mmCIF file of C-alpha atoms and ligand atoms in Angstrom:
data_model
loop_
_atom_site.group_PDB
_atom_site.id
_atom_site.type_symbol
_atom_site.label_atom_id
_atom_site.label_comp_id
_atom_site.label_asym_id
_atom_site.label_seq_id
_atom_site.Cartn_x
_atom_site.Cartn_y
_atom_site.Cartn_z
ATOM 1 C CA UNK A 18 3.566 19.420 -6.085
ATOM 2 C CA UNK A 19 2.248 15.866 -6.163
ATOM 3 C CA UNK A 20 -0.855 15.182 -3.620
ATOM 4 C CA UNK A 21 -1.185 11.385 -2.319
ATOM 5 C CA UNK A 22 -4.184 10.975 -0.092
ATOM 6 C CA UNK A 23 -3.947 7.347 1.707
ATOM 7 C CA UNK A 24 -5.389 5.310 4.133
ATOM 8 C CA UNK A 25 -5.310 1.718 5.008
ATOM 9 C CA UNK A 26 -7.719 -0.515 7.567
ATOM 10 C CA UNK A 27 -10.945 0.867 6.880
ATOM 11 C CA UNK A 28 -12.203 -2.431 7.884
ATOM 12 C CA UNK A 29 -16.053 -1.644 6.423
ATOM 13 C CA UNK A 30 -18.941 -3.804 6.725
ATOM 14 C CA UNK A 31 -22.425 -2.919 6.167
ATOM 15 C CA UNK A 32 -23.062 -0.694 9.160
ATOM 16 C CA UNK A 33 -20.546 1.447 7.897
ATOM 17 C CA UNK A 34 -21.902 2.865 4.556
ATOM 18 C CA UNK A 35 -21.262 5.856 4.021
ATOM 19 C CA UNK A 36 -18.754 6.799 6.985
ATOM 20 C CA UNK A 37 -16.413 7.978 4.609
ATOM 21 C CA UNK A 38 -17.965 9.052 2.025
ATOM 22 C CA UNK A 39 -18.397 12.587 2.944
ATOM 23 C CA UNK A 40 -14.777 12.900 3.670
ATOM 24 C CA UNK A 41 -13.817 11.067 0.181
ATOM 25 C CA UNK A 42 -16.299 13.633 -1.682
ATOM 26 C CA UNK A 43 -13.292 16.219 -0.582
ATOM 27 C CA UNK A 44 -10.623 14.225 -2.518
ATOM 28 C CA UNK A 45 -11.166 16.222 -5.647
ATOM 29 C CA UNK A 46 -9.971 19.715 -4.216
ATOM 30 C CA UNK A 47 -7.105 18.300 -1.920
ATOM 31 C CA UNK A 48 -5.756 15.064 -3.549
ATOM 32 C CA UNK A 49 -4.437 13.714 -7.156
ATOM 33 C CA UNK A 50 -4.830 10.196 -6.238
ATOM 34 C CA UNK A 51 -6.445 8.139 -3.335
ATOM 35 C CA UNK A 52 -4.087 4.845 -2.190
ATOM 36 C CA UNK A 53 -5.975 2.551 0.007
ATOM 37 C CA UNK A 54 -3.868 0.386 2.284
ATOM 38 C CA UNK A 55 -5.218 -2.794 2.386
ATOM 39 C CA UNK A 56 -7.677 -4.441 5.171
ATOM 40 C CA UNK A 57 -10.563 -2.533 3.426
ATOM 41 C CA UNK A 58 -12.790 -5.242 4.591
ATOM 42 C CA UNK A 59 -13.413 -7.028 7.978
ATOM 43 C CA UNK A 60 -13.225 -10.285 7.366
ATOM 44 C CA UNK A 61 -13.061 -10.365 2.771
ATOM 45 C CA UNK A 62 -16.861 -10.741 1.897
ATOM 46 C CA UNK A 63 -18.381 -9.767 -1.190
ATOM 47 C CA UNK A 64 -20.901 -8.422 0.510
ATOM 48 C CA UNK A 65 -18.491 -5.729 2.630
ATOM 49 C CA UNK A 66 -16.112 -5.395 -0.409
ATOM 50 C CA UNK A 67 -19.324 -3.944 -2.189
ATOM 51 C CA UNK A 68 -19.454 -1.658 0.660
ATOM 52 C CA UNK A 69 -16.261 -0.472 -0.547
ATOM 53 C CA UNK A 70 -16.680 -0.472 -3.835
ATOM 54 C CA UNK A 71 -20.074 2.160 -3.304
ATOM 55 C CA UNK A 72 -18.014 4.074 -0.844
ATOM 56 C CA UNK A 73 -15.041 4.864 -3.489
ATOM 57 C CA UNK A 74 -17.221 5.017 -6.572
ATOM 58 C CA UNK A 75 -17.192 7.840 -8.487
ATOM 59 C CA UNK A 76 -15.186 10.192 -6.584
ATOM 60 C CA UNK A 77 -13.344 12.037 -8.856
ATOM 61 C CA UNK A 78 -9.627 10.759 -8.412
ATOM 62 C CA UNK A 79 -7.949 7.668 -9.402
ATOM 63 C CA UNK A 80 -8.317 4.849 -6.726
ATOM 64 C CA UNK A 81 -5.338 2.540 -6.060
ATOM 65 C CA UNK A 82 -5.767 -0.241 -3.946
ATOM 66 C CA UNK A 83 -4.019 -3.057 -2.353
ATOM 67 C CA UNK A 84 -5.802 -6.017 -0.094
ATOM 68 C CA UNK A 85 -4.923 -7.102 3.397
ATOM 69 C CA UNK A 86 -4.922 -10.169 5.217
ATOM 70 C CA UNK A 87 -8.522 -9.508 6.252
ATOM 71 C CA UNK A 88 -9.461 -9.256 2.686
ATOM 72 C CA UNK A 89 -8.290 -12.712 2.268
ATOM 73 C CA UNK A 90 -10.165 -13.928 5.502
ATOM 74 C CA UNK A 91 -12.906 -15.300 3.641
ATOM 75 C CA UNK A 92 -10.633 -16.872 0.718
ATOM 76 C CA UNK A 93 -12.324 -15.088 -2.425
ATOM 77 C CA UNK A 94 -9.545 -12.139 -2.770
ATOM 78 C CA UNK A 95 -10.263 -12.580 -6.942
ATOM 79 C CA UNK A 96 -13.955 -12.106 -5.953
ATOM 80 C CA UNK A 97 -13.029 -9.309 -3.526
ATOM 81 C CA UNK A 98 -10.796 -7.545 -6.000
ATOM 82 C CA UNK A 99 -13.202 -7.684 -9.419
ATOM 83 C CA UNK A 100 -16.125 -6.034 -6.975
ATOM 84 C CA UNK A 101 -13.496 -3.319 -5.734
ATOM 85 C CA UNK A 102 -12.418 -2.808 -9.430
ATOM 86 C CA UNK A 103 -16.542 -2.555 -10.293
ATOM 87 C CA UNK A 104 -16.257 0.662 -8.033
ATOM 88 C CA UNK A 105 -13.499 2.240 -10.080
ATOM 89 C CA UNK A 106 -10.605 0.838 -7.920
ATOM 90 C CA UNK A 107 -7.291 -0.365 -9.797
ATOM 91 C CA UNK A 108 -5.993 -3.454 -7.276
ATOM 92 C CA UNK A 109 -2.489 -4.360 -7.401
ATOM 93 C CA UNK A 110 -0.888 -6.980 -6.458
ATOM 94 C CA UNK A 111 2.634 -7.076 -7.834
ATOM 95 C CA UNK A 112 1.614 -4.989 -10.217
ATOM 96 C CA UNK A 113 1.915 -0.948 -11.047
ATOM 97 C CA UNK A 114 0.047 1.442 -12.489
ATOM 98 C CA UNK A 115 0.451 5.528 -13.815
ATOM 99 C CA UNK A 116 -1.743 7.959 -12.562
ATOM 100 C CA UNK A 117 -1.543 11.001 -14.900
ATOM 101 C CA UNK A 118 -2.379 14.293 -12.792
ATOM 102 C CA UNK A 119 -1.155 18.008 -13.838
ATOM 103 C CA UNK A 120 1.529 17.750 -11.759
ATOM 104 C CA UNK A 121 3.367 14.511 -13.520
ATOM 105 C CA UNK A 122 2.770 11.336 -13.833
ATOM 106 C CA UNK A 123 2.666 9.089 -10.332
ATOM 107 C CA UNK A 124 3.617 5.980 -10.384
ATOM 108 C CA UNK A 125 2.187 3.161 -7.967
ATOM 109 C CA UNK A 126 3.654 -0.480 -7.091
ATOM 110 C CA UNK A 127 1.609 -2.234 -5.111
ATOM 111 C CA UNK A 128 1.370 -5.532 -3.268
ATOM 112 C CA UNK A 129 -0.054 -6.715 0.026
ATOM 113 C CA UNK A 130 3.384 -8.184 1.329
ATOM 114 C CA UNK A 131 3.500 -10.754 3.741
ATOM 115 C CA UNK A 132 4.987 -11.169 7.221
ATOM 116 C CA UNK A 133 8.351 -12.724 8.279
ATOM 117 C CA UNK A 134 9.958 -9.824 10.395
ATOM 118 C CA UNK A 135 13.124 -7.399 10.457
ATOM 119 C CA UNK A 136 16.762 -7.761 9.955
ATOM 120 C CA UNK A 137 18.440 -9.485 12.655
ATOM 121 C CA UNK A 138 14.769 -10.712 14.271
ATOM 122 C CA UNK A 139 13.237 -11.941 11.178
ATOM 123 C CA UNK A 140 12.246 -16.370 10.129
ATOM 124 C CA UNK A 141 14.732 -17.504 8.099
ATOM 125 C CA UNK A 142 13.834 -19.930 4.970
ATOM 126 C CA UNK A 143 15.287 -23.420 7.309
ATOM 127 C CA UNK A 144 13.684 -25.946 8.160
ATOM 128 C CA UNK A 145 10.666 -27.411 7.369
ATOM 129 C CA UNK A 146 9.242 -27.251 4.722
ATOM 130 C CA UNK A 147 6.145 -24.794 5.881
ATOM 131 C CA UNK A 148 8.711 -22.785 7.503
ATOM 132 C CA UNK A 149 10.629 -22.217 4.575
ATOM 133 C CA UNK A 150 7.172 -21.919 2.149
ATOM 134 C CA UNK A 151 6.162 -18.852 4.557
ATOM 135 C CA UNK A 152 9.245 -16.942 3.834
ATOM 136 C CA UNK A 153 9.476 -18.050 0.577
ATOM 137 C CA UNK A 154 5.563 -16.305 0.513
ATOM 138 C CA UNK A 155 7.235 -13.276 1.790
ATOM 139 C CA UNK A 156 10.078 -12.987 -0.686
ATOM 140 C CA UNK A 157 7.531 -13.520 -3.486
ATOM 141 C CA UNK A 158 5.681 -10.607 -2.403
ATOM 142 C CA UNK A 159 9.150 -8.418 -2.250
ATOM 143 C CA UNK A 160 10.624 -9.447 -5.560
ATOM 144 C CA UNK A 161 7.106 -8.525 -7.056
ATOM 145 C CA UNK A 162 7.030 -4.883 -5.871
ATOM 146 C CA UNK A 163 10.917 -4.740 -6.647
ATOM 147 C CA UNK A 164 10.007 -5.648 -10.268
ATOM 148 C CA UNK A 165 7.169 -3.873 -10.047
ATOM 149 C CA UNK A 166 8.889 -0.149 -8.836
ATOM 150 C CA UNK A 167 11.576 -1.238 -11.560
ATOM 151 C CA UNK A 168 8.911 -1.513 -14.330
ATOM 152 C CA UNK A 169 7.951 2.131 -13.114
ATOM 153 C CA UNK A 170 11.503 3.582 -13.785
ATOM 154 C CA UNK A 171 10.791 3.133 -17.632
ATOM 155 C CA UNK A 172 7.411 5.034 -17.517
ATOM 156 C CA UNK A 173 8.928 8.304 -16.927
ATOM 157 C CA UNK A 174 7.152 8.976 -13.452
ATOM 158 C CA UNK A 175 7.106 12.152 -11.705
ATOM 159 C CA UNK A 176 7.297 10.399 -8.565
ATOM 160 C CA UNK A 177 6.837 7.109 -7.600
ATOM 161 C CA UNK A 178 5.285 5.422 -4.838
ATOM 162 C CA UNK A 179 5.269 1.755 -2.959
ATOM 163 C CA UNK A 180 2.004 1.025 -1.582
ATOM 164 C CA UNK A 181 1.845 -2.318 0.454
ATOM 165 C CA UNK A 182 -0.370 -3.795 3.571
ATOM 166 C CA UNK A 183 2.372 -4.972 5.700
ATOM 167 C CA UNK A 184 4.831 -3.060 7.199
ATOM 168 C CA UNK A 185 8.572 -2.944 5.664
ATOM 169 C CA UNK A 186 10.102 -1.252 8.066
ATOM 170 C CA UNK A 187 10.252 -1.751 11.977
ATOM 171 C CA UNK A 188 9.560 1.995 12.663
ATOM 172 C CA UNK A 189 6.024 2.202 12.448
ATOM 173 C CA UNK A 190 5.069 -0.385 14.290
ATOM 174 C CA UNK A 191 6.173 1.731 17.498
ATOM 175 C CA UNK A 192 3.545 1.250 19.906
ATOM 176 C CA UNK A 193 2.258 -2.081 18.990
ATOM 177 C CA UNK A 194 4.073 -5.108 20.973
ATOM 178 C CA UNK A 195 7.588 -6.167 20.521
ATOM 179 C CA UNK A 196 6.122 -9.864 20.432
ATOM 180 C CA UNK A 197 4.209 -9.395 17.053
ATOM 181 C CA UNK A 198 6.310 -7.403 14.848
ATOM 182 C CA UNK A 199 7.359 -10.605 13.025
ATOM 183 C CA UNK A 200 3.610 -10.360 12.001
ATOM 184 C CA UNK A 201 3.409 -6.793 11.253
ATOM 185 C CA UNK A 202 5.522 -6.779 8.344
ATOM 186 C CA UNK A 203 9.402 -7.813 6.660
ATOM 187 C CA UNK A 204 12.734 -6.137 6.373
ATOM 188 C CA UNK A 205 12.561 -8.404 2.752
ATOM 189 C CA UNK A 206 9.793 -4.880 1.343
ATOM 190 C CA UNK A 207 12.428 -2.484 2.449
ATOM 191 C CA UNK A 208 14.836 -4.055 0.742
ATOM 192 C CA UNK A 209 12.783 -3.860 -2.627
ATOM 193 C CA UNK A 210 11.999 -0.539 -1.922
ATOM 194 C CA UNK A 211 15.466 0.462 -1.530
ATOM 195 C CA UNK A 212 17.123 -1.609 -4.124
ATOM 196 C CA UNK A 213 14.393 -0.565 -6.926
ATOM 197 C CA UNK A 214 13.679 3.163 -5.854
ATOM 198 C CA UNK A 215 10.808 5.138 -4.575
ATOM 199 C CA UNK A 216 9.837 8.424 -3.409
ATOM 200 C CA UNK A 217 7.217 6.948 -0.640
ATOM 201 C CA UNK A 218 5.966 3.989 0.667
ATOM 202 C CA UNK A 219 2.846 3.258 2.685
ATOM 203 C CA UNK A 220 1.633 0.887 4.597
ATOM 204 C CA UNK A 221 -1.328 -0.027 6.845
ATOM 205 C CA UNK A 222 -1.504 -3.232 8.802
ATOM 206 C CA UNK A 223 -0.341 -1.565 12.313
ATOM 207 C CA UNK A 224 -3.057 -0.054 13.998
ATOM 208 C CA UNK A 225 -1.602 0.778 17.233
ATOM 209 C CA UNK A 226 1.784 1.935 15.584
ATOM 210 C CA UNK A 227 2.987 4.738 14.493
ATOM 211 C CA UNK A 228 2.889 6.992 11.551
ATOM 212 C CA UNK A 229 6.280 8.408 10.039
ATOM 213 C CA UNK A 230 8.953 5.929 9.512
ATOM 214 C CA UNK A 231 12.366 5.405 7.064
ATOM 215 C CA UNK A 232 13.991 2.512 5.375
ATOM 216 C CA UNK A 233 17.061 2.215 5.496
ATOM 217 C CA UNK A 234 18.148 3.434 2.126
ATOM 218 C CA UNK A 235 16.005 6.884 3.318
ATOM 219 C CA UNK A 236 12.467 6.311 2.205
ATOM 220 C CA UNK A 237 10.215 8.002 3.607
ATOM 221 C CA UNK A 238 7.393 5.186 5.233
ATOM 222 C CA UNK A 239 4.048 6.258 6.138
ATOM 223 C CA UNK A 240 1.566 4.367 8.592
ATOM 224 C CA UNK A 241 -1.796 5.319 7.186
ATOM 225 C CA UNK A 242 -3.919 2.492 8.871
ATOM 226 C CA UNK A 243 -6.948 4.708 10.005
ATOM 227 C CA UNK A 244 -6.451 3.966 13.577
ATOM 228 C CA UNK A 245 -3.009 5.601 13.416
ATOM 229 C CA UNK A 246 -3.904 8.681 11.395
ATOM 230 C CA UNK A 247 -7.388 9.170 13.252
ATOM 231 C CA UNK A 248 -8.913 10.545 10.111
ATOM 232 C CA UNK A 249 -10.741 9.771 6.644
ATOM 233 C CA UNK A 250 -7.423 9.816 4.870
ATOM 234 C CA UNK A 251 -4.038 11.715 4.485
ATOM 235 C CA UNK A 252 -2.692 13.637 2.042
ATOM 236 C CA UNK A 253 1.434 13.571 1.840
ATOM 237 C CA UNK A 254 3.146 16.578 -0.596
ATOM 238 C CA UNK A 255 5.662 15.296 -2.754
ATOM 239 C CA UNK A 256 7.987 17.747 -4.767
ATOM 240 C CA UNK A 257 8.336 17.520 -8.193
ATOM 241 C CA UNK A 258 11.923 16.618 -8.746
ATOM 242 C CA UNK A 259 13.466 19.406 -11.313
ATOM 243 C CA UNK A 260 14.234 17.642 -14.860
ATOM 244 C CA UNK A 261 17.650 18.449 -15.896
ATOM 245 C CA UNK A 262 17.690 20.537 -19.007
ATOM 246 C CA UNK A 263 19.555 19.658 -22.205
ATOM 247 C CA UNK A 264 22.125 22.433 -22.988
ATOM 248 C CA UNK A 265 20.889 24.087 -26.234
ATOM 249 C CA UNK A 266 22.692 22.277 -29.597
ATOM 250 C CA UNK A 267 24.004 19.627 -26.933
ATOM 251 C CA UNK A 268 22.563 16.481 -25.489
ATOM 252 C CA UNK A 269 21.183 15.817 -21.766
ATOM 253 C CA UNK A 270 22.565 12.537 -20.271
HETATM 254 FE FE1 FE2 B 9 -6.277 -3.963 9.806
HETATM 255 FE FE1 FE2 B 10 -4.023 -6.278 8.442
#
């Protein structure tokens, strides 16, 4: 059994040091990896990302990370992302990574996404031309975690998992307003998610939505913005898929 603690929107500043660190000190007995959602910051200072980076130091499991829009708020996400990496952190951002644990090997794609909406209710690259650079942002984002989950499919991963800051799927967002979900999130992640593979993906963005949630292609999609999951983190249980054996004096396909 594969154990992925996550949580997204911890939104720290300096007031809040060591809130969670008490609760992350537990990691070690209950999780193999900690995923952290994006929106770690409130408004992307080096001064609260080094709040995060103390709070996550040292802890005993692998940290993977992905920013959020707040993280950008204050335009340094390079600055914001080296001082989170300082603290042990591994930031994606179209990128993966292998976390090696006793169970197998976990595999993470990560990237913050972007906005845009879901099928049917989504923007649509027309237009002008900021209109059609905004989805064009979003599709970016997609086509990097696609490439990114594909990349994983080579590395021989136990399980692997899409870890993103806006939503993919309208499901969690139940609770927040009908009005914003085209800002909560695109259809375009699900898509990459489905087309590539994955055994999970989580999100954070949606604080007043909810937590359990599918793609379309069957997913499983998991809300972890601390708001929604009221607690430190979360850990999620992921079976080991069984490896097919190769017949003795014959070959495995
Ligand atoms: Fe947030
Ligand atoms: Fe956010």
């Amino acid at each position: 059994m594969i154990r992925i603690a996550a949580v997204g929107d911890i939104h720290m500043g300096p007031e809040s040091q060591g809130v969670l660190r008490p609760a992350f000190e537990t990691l070690p007995d209950c999780a193999d990896v900690l995923l952290l959602a994006g929106d770690l910051t409130r408004h992307g200072t080096p001064e609260e990302a080094r709040v995060v980076a103390r709070e996550i130091k040292d802890l005993g499991v692998p940290v993977v990370a992905v920013l959020g829009n707040h993280d950008h708020h204050d335009e340094r996400p390079e600055e914001v992302t080296a001082i989170l990496q300082d603290g042990g952190a591994r930031v994606l951002e179209g990128q993966e990574t292998v976390v090696e644990c006793a169970a197998g090997r976990i595999g993470v794609a990560g990237t913050k996404g972007f906005c845009g909406g879901f099928a049917g209710r989504n923007a649509g690259e027309f237009g002008e031309p900021l209109m059609k650079e905004f989805v064009r942002t979003t599709r970016r984002h997609a086509d990097s975690l696609r490439t990114a989950l594909e990349r994983l499919d080579a590395q021989d991963c136990a399980v692997r998992v899409a870890l993103t800051h806006f939503s993919p799927v309208p499901d969690t967002l139940a609770g927040e307003p009908l009005e914003i979900y085209p800002f909560l999130g695109s259809y375009l992640l699900a898509e990459a998610i489905d087309g590539a593979g994955a055994d999970l993906a989580v999100h954070g963005h949606a604080h007043a939505g909810t937590e359990h949630g599918m793609t379309s292609g069957g997913v499983r999609v998991r809300n972890v913005a601390q708001p929604v999951i009221g607690r430190a983190f979360h850990v999620y249980h992921l079976q080991v898929p069984e490896r097919v054996a190769a017949p003795v004096g014959g070959q495995a396909h």
